[in-house]
Coordinates of C-alpha atoms in Angstrom, one line a residue:
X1 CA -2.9 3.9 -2.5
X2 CA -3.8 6.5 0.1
X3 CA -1.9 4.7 3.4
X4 CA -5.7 3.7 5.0
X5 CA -4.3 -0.6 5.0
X6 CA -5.3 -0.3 9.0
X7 CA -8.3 1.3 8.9
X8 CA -9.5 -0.8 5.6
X9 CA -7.5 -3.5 7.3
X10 CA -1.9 3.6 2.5
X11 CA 0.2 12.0 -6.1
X12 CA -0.5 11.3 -8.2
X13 CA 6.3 17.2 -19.0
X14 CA 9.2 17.9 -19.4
X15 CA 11.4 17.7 -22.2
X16 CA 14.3 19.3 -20.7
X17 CA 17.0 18.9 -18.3
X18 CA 16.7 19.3 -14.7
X19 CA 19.0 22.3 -14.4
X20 CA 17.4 24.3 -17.4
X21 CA 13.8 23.9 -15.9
X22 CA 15.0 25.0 -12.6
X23 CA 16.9 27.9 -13.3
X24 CA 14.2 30.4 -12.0
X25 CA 14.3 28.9 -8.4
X26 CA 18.5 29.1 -7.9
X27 CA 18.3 32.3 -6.2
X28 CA 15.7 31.5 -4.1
X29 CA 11.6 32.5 -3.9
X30 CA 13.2 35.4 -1.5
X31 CA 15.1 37.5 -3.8
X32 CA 18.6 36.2 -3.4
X33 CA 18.7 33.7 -0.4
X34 CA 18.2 30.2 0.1
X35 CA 16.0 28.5 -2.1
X36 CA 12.8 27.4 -0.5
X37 CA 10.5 24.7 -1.0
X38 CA 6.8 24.0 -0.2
X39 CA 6.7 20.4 0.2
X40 CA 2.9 18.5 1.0
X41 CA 3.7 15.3 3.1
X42 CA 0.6 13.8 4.6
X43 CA -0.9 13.1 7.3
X44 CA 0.4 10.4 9.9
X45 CA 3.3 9.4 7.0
X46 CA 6.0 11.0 9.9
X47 CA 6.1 11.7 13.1
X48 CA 6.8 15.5 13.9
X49 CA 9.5 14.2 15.4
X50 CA 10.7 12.4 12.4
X51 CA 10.0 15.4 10.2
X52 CA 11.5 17.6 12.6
X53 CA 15.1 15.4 12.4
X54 CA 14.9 14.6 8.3
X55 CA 14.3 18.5 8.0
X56 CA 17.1 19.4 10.1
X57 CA 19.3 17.0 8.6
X58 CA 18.4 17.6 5.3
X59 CA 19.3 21.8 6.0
X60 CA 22.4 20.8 7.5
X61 CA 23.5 19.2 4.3
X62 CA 22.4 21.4 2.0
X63 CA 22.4 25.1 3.5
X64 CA 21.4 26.3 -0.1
X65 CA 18.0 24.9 0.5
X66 CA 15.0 25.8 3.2
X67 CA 12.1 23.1 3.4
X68 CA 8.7 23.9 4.9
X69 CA 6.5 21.2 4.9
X70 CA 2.3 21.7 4.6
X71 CA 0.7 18.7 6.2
X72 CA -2.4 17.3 4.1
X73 CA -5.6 15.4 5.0
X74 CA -6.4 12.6 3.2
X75 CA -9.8 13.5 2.2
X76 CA -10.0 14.9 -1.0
X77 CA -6.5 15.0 -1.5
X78 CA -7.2 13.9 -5.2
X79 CA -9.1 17.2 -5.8
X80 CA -6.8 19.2 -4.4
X81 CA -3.7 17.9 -5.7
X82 CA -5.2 18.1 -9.0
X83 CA -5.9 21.8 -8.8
X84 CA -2.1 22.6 -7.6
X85 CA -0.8 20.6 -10.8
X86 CA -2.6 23.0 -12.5
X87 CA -1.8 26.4 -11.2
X88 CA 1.0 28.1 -11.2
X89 CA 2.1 28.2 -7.8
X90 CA 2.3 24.1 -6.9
X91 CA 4.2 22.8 -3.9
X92 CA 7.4 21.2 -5.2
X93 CA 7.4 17.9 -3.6
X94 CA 3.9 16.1 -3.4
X95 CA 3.8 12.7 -1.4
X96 CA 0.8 10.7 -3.4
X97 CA 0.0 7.9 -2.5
X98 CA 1.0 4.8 -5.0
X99 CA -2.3 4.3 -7.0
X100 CA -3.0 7.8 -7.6
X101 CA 0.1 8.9 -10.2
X102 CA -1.2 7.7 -12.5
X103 CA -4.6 10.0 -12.5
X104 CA -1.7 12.7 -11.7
X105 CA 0.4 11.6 -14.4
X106 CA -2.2 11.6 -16.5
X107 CA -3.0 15.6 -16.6
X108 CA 0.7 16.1 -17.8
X109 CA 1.3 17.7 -14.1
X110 CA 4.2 15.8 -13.1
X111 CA 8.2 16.1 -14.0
X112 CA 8.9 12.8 -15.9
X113 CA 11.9 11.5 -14.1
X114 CA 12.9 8.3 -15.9
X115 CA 16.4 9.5 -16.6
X116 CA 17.1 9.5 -12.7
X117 CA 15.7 6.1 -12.1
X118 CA 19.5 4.5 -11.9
X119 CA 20.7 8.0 -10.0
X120 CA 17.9 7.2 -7.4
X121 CA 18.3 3.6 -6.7
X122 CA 15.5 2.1 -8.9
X123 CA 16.7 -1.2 -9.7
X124 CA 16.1 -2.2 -6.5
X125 CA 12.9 -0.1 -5.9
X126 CA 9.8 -2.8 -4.8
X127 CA 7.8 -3.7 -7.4
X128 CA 4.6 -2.5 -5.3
X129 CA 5.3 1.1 -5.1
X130 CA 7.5 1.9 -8.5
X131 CA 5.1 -0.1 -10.9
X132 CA 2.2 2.4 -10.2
X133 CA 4.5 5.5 -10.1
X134 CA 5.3 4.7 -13.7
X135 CA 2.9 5.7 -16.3
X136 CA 2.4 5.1 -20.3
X137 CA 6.4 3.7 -19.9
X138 CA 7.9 7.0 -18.1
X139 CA 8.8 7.5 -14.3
X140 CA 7.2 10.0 -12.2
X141 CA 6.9 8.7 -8.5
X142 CA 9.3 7.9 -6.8
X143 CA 9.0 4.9 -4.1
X144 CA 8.9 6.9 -0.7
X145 CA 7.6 3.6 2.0
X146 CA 5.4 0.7 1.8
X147 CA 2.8 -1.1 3.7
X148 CA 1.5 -4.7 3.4
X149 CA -0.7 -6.9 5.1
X150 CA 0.4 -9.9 7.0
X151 CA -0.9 -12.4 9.9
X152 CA -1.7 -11.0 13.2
X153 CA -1.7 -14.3 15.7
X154 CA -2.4 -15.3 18.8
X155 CA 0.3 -17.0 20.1
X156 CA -1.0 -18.6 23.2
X157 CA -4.2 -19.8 20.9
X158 CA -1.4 -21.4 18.9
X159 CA 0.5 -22.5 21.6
X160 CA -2.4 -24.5 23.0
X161 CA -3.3 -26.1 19.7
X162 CA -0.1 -27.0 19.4
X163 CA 0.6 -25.0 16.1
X164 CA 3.9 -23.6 15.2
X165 CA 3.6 -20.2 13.7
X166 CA 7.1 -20.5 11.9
X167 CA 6.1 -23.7 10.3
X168 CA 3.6 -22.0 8.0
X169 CA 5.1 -20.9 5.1
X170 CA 2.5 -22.8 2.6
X171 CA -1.6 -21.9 1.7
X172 CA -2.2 -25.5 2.5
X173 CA -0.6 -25.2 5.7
X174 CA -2.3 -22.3 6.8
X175 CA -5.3 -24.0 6.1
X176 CA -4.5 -27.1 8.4
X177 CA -2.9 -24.9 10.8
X178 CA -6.0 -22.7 10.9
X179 CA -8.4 -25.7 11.0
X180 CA -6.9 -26.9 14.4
X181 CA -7.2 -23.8 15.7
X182 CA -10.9 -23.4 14.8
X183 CA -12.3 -25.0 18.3
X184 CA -13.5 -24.7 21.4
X185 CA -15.5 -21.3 21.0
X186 CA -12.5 -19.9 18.8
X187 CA -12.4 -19.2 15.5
X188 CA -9.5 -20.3 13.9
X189 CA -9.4 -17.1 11.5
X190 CA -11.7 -13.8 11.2
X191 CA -11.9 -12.9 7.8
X192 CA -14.9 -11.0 6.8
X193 CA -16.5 -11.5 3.3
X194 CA -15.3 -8.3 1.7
X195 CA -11.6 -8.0 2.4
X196 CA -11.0 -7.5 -1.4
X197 CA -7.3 -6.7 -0.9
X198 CA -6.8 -10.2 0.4
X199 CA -8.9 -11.7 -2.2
X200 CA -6.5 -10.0 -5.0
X201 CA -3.2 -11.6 -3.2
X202 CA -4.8 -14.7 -3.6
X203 CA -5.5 -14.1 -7.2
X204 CA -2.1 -12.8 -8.1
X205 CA -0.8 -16.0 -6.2
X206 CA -2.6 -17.8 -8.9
X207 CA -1.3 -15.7 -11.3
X208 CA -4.2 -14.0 -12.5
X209 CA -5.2 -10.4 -12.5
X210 CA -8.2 -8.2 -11.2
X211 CA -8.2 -6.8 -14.7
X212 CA -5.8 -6.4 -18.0
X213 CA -5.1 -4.2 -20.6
X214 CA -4.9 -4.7 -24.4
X215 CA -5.2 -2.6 -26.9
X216 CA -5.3 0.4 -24.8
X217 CA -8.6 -0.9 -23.4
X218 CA -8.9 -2.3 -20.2
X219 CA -11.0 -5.4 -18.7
X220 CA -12.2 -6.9 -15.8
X221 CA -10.2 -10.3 -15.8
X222 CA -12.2 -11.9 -12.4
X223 CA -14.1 -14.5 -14.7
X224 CA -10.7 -16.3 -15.7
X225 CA -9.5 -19.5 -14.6
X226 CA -6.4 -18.3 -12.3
X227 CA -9.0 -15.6 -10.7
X228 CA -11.7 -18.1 -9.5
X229 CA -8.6 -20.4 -8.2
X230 CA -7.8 -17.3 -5.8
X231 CA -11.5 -16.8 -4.8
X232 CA -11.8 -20.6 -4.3
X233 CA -8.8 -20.3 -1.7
X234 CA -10.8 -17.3 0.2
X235 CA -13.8 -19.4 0.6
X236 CA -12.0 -22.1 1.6
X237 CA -10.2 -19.7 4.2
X238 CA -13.3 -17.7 5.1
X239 CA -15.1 -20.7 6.2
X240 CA -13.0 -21.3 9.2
X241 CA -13.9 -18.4 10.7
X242 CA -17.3 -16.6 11.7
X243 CA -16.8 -13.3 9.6
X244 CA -19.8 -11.9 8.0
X245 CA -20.0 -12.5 4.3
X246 CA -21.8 -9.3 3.5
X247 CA -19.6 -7.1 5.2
X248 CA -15.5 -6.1 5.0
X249 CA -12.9 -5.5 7.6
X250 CA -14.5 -2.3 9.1
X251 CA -18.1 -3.5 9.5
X252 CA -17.6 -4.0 12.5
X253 CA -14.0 -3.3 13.1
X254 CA -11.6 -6.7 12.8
X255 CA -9.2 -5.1 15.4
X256 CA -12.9 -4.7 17.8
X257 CA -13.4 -8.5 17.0
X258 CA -10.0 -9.9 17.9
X259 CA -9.6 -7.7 21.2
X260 CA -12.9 -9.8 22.2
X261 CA -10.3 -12.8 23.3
X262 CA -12.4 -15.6 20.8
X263 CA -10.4 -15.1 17.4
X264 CA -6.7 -16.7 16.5
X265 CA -5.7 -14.3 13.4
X266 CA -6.8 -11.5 11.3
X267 CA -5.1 -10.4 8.0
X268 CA -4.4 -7.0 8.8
X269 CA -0.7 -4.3 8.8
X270 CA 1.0 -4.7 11.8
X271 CA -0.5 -1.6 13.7
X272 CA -3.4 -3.6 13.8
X273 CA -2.0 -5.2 16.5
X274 CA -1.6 -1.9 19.1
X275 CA -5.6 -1.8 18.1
X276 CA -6.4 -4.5 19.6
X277 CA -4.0 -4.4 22.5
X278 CA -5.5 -0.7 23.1
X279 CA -8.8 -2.2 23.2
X280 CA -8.1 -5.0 25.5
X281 CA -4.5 -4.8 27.2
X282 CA -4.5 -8.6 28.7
X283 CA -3.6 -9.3 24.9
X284 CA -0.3 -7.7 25.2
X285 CA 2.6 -9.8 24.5
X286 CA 0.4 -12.5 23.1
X287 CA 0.2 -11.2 19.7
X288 CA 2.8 -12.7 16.8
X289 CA 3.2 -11.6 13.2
X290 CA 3.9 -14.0 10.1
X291 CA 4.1 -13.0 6.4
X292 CA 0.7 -14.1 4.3
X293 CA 1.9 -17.6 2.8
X294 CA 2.2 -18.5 -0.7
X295 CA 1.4 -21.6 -2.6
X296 CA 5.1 -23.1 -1.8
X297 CA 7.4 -22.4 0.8
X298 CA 10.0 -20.7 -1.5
X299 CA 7.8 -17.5 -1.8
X300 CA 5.7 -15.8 0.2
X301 CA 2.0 -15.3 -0.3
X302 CA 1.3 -12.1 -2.7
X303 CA 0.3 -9.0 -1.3
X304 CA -1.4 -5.8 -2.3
X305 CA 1.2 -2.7 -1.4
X306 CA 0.1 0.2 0.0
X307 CA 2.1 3.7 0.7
X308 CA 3.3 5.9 -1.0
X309 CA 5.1 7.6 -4.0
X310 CA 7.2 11.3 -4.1
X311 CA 6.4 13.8 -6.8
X312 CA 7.5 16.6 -8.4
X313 CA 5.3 19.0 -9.9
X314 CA 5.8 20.4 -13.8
X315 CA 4.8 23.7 -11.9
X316 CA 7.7 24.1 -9.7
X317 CA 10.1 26.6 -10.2
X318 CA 12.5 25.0 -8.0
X319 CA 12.7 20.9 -9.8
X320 CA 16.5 21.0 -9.1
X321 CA 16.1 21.6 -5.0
X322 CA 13.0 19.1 -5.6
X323 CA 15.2 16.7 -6.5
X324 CA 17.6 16.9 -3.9
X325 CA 15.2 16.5 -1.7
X326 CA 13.4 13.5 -3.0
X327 CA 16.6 12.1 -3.4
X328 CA 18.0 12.6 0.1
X329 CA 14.5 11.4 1.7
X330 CA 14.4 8.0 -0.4
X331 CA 18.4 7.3 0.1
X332 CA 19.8 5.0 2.5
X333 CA 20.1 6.3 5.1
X334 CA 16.8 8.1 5.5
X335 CA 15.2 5.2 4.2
X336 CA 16.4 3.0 7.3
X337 CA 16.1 5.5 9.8
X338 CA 11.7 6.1 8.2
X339 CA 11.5 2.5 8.4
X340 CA 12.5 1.9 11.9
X341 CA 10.4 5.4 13.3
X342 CA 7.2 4.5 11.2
X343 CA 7.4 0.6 11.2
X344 CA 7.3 1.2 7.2
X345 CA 9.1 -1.1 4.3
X346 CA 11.7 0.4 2.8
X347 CA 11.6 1.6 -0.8
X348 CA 14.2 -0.8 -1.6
X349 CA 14.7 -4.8 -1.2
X350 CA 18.1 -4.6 -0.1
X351 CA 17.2 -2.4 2.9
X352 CA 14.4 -4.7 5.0
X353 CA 17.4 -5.5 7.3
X354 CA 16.6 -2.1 8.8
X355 CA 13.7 -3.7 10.2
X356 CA 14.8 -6.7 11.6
X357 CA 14.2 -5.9 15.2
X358 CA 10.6 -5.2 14.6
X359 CA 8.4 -8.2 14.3
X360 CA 5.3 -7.1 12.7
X361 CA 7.8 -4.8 10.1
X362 CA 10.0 -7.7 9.7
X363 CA 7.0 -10.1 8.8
X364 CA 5.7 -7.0 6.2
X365 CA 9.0 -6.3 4.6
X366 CA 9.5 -10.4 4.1
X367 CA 6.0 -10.2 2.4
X368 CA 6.4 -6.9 0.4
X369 CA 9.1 -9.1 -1.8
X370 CA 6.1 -10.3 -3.6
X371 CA 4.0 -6.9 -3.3
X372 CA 1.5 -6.1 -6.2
X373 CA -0.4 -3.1 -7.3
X374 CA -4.0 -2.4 -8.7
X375 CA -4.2 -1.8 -12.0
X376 CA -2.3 1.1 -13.0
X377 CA -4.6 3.6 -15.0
X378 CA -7.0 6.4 -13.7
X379 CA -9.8 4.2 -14.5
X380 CA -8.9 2.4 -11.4
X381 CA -10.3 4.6 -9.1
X382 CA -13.5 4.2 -10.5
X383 CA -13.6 0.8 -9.8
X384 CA -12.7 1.4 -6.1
X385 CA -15.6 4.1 -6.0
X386 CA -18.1 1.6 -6.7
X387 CA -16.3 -1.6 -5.9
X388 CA -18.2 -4.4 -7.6
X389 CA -15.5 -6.8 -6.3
X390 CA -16.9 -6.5 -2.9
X391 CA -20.1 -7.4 -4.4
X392 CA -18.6 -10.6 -5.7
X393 CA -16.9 -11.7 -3.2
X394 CA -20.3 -11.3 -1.2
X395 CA -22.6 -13.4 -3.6
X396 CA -20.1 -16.4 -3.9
X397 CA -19.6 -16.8 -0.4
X398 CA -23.9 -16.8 0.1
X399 CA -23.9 -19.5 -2.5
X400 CA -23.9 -18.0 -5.9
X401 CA -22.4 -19.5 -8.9
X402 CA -18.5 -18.3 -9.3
X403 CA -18.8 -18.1 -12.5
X404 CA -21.3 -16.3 -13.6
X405 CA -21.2 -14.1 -10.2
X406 CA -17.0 -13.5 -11.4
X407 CA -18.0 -12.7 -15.2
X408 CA -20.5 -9.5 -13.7
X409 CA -18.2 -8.0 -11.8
X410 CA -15.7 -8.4 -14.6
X411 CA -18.5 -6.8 -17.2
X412 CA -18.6 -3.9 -14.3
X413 CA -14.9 -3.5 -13.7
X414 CA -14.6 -2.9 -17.5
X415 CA -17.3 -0.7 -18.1
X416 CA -15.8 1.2 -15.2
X417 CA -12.5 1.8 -16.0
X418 CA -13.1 2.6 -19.7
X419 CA -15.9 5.2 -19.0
X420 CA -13.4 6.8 -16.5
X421 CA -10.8 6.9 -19.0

């Protein structure tokens, strides 16, 4: 998913070995010196002070090997991603974001590399990030960072109410919790109508599924029992709140809302929280972070994970360099040193102790343990296009009938995702 969680709240054959497809590039795109490679990153992943270091670094170690890196916008990134997998002079590392490989994928534009899953650290990749960089049972992104949303509190508000933030680790307690703080002129919880991402955790908590495939055919899955529990559980939440019901997290701006001084907690990523510090800096110091909760205390709640994956290109005359690369920027140490520049999850569960110091990243990475994905086909991103989800969400919470209100948007996610694929 393109890294947007603050704003709305996150590219993408071969049948031979590495070293045989990258042959061409060992002498370099210069005629005999280093080889160099175009690599897209985009933009606001890294600092360029970040970039400037992992470059550096990366040089360092491997002297055979130049980088220059081409900083992309966001905005229509898909379109222009998908004409460099299909020229013959395509960058050799892509960053994508997590939902898109699969479009990528798709095209047969991108290196298959399922036999350097072990070689890369996989087994310990999160879920979140190398679920939708597999497609049709093969590899091709690699986990680069992650994102999640968590609770952004107020802790005097809770102080006063005499809630304990650290004593929330269940739905039901959030709920009390949030009820006490819902008083005086403040609302226990702003939570807008239309903050689908939520919504899914929710479902997934109830293990259900905004859609599921069979058959090769995909469908809308919001109609089933375990879906309408999660949407029950946002209503429920909602309600405690004054958030419009027609509207989502950037209509008008939750970060806008908070910074107003009459709101206890928004589900948001950390950086939220310099938002609404920027907008009114008497909140500073007074903001906490705690993971989303789940139905029991043992897990937290399930969240959607943004961020991003790392590509290669079938293009690319240089997959062996690629690889290095890739390999060097997801490893350990990198991985730890990203995290604590970016406030980012790692790639990896047995790396959030890199984040440890940072509150807000400590609260995502706790969360990102039980990190989902959307749906992972190309279909999907016609469903986000014309999101009848938000819809939903909209007529239950101004009194329609779940049911019938959850089997429509199911009938439109399906029709959606099958006439896009």
């Amino acid at each position: 998913m393109k890294y947007r969680l603050l704003a709305g709240g996150s590219a993408l054959v071969m049948a031979a070995v590495l070293s045989a497809c990258s042959s061409s590039g060992s002498s370099g795109k210069s005629g005999g010196g280093p080889t160099d490679i175009d690599v897209w990153l985009m933009r606001d992943s890294v600092s360029a002070q970040f970039q400037k270091e992992f470059v550096k670094g990366f040089e360092a170690a491997h002297p055979t090997i130049k980088v220059k890196v081409q900083i992309q916008e966001w905005d229509g990134i898909g379109e222009k991603i998908t004409a460099a997998l299909a020229s013959n002079d395509a960058p050799d590392v892509i960053e994508s974001g997590n939902t898109q490989v699969a479009q990528f994928a798709q095209s047969g534009g991108l290196l298959d590399l399922s036999d350097k899953v072990d070689e890369l650290g996989g087994k310990d990749w999160l879920k979140g990030l190398a679920e939708p960089g597999a497609y049709e049972g093969k590899q091709y992104g690699i986990p680069y960072y992650a994102a999640n949303r968590v609770v952004i509190y107020r802790t005097d508000l809770f102080e006063k109410a005499g809630v304990d933030a650290s004593a929330i680790r269940t739905r039901e307690q959030w709920i009390k919790a949030t009820g006490k703080l819902n008083t005086g002129g403040t609302q226990g919880i702003y939570l807008p109508g239309q903050m689908w991402y939520a919504l899914a955790g929710f479902v997934w908590d109830e293990g259900g599924d905004l859609a599921t495939e069979s058959g090769g055919r995909w469908k809308g899955t919001l109609d089933t029992p375990e879906a309408l529990r999660g949407m029950a559980f946002y209503e429920r939440l909602q309600a405690l709140g004054k958030g419009p019901k027609d509207s989502d997290e950037d209509s008008p701006p939750q970060a806008d809302v908070m910074a107003q001084g009459k709101v206890a907690q928004v589900i948001s990523t950390p950086g939220g929280a310099n938002v609404v510090m920027e907008k009114n800096p008497a909140l500073k110091g007074k903001l906490g972070f705690f993971p989303i909760p789940g139905k029991s205390a043992s897990t937290p709640g399930a969240v959607f994970t943004g961020g991003s994956d790392l590509v290669i290109p079938t293009a690319s005359g240089y997959q062996e360099a690629a690889l290095t690369f890739v390999k060097e920027l997801t490893g350990d140490a990198w991985q730890k040193k990203l995290a604590v520049a970016m406030s980012y999850v790692p790639n990896r569960t047995t790396l959030a102790s890199a984040v440890a110091g940072d509150p807000g990243a400590a609260a995502m990475a706790a969360g990102a343990a039980n990190g989902h994905a959307t749906p992972n086909t190309p279909g999907w991103a016609a469903v986000e296009a014309e999101n009848p989800i938000k819809d939903y969400m909209a007529a239950v919470l101004t009194g329609g009938d779940p049911a019938k209100e959850a089997a429509k948007a199911s009938a439109d996610i399906t029709r959606a995702m099958n006439t896009a694929s």
